[in-house]
Short mmCIF file of C-alpha atoms in Angstrom, two decimals:
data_model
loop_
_atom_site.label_atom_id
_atom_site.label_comp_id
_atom_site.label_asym_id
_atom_site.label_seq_id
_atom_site.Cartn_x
_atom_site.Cartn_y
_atom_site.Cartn_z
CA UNK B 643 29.26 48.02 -10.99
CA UNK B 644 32.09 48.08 -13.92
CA UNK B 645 34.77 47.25 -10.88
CA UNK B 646 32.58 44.53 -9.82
CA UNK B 647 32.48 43.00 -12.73
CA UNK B 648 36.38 43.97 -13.37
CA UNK B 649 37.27 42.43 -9.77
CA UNK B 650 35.07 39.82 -10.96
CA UNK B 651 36.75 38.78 -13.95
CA UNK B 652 40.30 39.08 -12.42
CA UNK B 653 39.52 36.36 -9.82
CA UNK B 654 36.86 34.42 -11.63
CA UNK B 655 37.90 31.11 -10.65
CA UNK B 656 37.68 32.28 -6.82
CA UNK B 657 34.43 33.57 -7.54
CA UNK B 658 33.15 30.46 -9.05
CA UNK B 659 34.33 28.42 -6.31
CA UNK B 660 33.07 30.72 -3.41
CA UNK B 661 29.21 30.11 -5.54
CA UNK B 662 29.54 26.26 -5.68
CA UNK B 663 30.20 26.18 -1.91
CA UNK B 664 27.39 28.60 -1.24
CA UNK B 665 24.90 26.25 -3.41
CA UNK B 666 26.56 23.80 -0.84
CA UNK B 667 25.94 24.91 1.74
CA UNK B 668 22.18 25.40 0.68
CA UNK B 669 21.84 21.58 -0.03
CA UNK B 670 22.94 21.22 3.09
CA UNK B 671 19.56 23.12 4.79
CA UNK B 672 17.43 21.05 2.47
CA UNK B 673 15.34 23.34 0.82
CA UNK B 674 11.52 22.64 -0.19
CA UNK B 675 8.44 24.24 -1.58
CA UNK B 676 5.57 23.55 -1.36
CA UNK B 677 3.36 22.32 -4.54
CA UNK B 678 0.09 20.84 -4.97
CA UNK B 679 0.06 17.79 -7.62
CA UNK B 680 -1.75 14.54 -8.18
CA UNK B 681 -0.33 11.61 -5.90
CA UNK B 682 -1.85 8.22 -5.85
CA UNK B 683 -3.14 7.36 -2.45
CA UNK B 684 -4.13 3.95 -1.94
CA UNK B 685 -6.33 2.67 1.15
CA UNK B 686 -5.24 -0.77 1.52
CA UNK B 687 -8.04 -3.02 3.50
CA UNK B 688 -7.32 -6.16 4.73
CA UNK B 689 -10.36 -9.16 5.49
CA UNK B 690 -9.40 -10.51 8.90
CA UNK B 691 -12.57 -12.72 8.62
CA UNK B 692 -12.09 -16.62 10.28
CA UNK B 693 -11.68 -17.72 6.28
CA UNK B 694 -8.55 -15.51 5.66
CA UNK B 695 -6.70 -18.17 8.35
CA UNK B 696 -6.89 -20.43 5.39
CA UNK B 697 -3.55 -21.21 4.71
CA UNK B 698 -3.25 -22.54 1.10
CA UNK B 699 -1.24 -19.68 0.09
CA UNK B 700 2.80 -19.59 -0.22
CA UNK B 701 5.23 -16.91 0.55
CA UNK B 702 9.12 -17.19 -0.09
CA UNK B 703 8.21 -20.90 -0.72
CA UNK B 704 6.80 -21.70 2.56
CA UNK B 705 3.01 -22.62 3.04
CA UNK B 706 0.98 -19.08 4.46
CA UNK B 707 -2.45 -18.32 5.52
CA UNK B 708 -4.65 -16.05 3.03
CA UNK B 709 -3.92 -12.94 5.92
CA UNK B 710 0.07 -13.49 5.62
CA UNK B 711 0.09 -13.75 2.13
CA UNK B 712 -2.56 -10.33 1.90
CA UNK B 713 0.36 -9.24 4.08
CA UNK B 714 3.31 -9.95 2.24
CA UNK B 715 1.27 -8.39 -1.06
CA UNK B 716 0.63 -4.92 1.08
CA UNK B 717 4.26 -4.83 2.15
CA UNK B 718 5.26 -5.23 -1.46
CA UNK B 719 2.92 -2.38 -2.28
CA UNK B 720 4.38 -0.01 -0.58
CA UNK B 721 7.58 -1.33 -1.23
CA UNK B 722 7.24 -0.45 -5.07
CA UNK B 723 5.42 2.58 -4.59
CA UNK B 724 7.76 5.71 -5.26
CA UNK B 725 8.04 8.51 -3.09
CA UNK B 726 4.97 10.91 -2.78
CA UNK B 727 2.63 8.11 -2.87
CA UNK B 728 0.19 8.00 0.37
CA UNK B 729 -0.90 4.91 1.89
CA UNK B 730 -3.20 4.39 4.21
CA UNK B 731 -4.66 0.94 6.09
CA UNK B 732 -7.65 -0.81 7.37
CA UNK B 733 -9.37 -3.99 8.64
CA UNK B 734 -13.29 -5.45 7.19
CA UNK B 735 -14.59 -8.27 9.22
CA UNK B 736 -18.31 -8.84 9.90
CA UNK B 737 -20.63 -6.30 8.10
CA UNK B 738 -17.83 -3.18 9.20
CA UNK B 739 -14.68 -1.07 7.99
CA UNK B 740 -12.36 -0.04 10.90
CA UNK B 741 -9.32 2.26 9.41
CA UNK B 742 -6.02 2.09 11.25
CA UNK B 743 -4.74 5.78 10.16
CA UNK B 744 -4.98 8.45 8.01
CA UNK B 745 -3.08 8.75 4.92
CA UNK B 746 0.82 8.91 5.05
CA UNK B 747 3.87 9.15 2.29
CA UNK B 748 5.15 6.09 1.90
CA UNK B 749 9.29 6.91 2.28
CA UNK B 750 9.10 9.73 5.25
CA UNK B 751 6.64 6.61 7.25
CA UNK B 752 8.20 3.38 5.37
CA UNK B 753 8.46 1.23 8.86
CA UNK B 754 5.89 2.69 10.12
CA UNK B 755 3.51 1.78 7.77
CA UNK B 756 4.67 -1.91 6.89
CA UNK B 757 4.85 -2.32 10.76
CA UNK B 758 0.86 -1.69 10.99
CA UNK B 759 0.37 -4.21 8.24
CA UNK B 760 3.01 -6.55 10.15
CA UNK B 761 0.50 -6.59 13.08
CA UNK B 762 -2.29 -7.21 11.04
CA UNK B 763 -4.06 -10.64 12.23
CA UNK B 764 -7.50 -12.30 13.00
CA UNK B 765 -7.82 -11.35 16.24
CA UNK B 766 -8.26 -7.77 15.39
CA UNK B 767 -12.01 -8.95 14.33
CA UNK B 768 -14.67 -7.64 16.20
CA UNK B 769 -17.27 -10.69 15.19
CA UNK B 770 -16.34 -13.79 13.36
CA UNK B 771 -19.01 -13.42 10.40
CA UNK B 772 -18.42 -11.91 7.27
CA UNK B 773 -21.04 -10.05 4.78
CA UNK B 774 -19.11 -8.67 1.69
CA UNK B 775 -21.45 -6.31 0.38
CA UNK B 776 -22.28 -5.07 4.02
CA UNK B 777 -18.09 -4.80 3.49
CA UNK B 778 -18.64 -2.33 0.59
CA UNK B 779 -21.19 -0.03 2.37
CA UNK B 780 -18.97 0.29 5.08
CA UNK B 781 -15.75 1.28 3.04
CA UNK B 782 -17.93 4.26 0.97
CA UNK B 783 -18.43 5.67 4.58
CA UNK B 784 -15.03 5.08 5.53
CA UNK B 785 -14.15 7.33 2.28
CA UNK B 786 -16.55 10.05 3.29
CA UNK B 787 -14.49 9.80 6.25
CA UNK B 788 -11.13 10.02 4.60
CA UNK B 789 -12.23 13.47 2.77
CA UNK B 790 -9.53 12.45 0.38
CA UNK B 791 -10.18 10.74 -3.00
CA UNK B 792 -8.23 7.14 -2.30
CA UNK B 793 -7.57 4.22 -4.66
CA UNK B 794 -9.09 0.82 -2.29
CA UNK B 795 -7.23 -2.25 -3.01
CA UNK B 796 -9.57 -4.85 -0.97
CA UNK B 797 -7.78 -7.64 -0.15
CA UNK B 798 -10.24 -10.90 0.33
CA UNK B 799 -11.28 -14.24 -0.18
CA UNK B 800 -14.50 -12.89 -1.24
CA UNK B 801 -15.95 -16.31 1.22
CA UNK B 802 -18.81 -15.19 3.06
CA UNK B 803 -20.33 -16.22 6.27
CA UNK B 804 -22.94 -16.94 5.87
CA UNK B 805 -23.19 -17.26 2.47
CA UNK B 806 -24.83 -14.03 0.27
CA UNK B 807 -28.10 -14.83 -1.12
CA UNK B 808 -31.05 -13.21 -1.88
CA UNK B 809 -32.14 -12.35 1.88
CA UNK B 810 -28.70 -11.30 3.24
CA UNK B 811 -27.47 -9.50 -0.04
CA UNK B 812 -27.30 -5.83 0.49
CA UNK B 813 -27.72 -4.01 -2.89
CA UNK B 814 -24.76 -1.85 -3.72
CA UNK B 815 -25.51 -0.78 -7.35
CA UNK B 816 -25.68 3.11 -5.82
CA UNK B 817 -22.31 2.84 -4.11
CA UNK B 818 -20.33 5.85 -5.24
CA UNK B 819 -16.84 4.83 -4.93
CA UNK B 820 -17.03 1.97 -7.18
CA UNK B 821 -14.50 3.38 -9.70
CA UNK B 822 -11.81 4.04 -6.66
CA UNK B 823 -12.50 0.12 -5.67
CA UNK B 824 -10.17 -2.71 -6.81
CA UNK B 825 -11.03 -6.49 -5.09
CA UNK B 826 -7.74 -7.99 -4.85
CA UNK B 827 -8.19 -11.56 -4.70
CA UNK B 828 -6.66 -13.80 -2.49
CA UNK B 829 -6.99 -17.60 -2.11
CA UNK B 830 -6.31 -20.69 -3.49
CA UNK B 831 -9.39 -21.83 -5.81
CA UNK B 832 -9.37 -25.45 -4.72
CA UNK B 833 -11.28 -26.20 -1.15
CA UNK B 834 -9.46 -25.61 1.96
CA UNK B 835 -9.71 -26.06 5.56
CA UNK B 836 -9.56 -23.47 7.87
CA UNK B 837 -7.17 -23.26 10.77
CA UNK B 838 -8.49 -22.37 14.50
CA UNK B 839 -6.85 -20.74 16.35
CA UNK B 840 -7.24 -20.26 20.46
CA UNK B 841 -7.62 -16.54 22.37
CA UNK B 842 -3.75 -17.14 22.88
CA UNK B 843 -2.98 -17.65 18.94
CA UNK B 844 -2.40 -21.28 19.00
CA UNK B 845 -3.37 -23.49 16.28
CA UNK B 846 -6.05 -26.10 18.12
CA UNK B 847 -7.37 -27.74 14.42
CA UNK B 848 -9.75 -26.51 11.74
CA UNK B 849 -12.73 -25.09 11.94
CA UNK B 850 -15.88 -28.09 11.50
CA UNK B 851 -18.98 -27.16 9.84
CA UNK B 852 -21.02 -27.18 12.72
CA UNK B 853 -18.66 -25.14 14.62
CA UNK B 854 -18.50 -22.67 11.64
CA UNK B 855 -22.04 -22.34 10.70
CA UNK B 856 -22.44 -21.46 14.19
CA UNK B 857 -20.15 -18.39 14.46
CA UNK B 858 -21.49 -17.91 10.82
CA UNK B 859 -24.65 -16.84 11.98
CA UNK B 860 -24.33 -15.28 15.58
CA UNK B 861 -20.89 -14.10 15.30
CA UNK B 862 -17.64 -14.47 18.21
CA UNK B 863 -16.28 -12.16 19.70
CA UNK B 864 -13.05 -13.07 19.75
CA UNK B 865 -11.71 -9.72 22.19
CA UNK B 866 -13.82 -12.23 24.88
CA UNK B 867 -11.12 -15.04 25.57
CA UNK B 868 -13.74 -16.68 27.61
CA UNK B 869 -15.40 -17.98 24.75
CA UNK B 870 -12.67 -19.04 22.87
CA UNK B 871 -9.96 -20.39 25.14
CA UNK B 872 -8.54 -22.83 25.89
CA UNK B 873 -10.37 -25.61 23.75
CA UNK B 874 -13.04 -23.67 21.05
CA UNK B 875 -14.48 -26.41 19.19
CA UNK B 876 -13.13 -28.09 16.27
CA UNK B 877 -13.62 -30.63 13.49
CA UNK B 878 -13.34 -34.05 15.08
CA UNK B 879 -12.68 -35.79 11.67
CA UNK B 880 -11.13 -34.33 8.23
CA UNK B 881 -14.29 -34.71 6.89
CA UNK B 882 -15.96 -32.80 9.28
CA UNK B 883 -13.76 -29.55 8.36
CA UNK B 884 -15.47 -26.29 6.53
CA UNK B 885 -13.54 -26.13 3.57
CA UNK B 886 -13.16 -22.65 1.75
CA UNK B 887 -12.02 -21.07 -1.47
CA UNK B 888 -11.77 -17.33 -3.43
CA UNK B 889 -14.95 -17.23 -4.70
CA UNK B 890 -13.97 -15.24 -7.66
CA UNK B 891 -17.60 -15.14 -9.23
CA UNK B 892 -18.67 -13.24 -6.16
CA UNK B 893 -16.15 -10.97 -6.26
CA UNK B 894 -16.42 -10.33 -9.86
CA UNK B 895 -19.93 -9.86 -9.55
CA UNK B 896 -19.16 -7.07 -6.89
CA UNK B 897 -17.18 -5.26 -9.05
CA UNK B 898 -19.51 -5.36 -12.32
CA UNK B 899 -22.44 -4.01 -9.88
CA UNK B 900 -19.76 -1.29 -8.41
CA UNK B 901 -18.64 -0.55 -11.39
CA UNK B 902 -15.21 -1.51 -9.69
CA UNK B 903 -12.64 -3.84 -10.82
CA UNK B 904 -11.16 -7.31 -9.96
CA UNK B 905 -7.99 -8.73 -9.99
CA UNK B 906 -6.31 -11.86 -8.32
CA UNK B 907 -3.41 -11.35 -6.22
CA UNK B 908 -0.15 -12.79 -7.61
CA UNK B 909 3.25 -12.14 -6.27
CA UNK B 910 4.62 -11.13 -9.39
CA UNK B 911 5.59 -7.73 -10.84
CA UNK B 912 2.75 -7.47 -13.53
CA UNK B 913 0.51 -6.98 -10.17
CA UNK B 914 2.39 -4.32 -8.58
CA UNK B 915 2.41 -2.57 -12.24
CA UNK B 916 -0.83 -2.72 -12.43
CA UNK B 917 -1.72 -0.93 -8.94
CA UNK B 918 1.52 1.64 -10.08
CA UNK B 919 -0.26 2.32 -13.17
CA UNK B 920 -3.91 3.51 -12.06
CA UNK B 921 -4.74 7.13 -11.97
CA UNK B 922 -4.19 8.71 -9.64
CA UNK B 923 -6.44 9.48 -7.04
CA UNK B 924 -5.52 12.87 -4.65
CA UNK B 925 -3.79 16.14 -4.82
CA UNK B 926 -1.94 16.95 -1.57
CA UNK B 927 0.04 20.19 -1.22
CA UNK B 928 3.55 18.00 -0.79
CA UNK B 929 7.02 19.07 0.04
CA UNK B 930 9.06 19.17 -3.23
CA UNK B 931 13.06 18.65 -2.80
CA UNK B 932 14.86 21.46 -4.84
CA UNK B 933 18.64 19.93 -3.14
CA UNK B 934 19.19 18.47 -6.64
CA UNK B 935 19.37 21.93 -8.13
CA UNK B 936 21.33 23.40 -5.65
CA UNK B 937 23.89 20.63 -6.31
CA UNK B 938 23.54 20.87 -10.20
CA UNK B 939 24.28 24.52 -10.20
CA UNK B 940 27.53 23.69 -7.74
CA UNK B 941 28.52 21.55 -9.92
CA UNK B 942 28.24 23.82 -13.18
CA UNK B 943 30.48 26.30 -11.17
CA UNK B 944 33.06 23.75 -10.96
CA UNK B 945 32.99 22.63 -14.05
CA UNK B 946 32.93 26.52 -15.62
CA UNK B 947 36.78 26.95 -13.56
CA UNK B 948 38.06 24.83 -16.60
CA UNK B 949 35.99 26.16 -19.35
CA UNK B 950 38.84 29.04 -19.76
CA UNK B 951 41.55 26.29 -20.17
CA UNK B 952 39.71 24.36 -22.49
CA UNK B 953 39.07 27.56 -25.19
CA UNK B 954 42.79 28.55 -25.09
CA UNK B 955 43.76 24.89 -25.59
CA UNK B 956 41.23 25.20 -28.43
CA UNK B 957 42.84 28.41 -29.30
CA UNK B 958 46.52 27.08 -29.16
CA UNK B 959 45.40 24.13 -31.61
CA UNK B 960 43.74 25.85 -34.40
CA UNK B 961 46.86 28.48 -34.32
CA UNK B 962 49.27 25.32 -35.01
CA UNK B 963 46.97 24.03 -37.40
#
């Protein structure tokens, strides 16, 4: 052992070396264990109802639909979410929840998440109504489902079809996942009309109250293009359009009786701080990079070659002094 340490000594700058390219070489395999810590893992739900084709919204300047702007505010989500963080995503319309996947980290599955939300549109919708609170049920279920606590940013107009009164209201003071429930809301808070839209995707006009408080009621199934192609009715006048708006008081009053939380949807970084900075929800058993100490020790190495130098230059100095 004394000769080791003798040979060791002798070529110590060797030795050094031959350690920093053996830490390397062990960045180089990528090492990981395997710890189990809190993560925030958000289920991100989009309303694909008829109302969400409003388009009195604005991304990068240019006029949007409610859906494209609940788009561009997912994307952004994930964008500013640091790595660990698990996303997942999902789709209300009518009285239903309909996830799209399971939970995934956001920077090993970056495009493929943001391409699910990129594909996100109306006719995904399995009925053209829309009953919020019916909405709410649906997503505790969906969580029972998950088996993993999740953080639910619901992104909606909070505009129902037909409208929630005392006969259609579902009670939801007993839903259990209010506290993991944010509504997100999106929407311009003046009037506006609603853009139609053909089994092919083309804009044909706006939706006309007749028209509206007809699918209202029964519901479309927009997966049949025989009912809704080529020519689905429309307003015939501008006064004859449905006109719709966030209805924030709904939406508020959702989240007092959930014990939940509302907050509007603003492009604008105090938003995306304020999803970063919630609790978070899960703890996953996640991969945990140790490269960076494998390269911090090889660099130590190198940087202990000179230490010998730099105490005899020390030396030399205080002997002249």
């Amino acid at each position: 052992m004394k000769r080791l340490f003798s040979l060791l000594k002798a070529h110590y700058e060797t030795s050094l070396l031959l350690g920093a390219m053996l830490f390397l070489v062990l960045a180089l395999v990528k090492p990981e264990i395997q710890l189990k810590q809190e993560v925030h893992n958000y289920l991100l739900l989009a309303d694909i109802s008829q109302s969400m084709n409003a388009e009195d919204m604005q991304v990068a300047n240019k006029p949007a639909t409610r859906l494209a702007y609940t788009q561009h505010l997912m994307r952004q989500v994930v964008k500013t979410s640091p790595c660990g963080t698990y996303v997942s995503v999902g789709v209300f319309a009518a009285e239903n929840v309909a996830l799209l996947f399971m939970p995934l980290e956001v920077c090993a599955n970056f495009d493929i998440i943001n391409d699910s939300i990129n594909h996100l549109e109306w006719r995904m919708a399995w009925s053209g109504n829309s009953r919020m609170t019916f909405g709410v049920k649906a997503a505790e279920a969906t969580f029972d489902y998950l088996n993993i606590p999740a953080q639910m940013l619901f992104f909606t107009d909070g505009d129902e079809a037909p409208k929630a009164n005392g006969i259609n209201k579902l009670d939801i003071s007993d839903v259990r996942i209010g506290k993991n429930v944010i509504f997100v809301g999106v929407g311009g808070k003046e009037p506006a009309p609603i853009k139609r839209f053909n089994a092919n995707n083309r804009f044909v006009g706006y939706w006309g109250t007749d028209a509206a408080a007809e699918s209202a009621g029964g519901g479309v199934n927009y997966s049949d293009a025989s009912k809704d192609d080529p020519d689905p009715p429309v307003a015939y006048a501008e006064f004859d359009r449905y006109l719709s708006s966030q209805d924030v008081d709904h939406l508020k009053e959702m989240a007092t009786e959930i014990k939940g939380q509302y907050i509007e949807g603003i492009d604008e970084p105090a938003f995306y701080q304020f999803v970063q900075s919630q609790t978070p929800a899960a703890k996953f058993v996640t991969s945990y990079s140790v490269k960076w100490l494998f390269l911090t020790l090889a660099a130590l190495m190198v940087i202990a070659t000179y230490l010998p130098d730099v105490w005899a230059y020390r030396l030399r100095d205080r002997q002249t002094a």
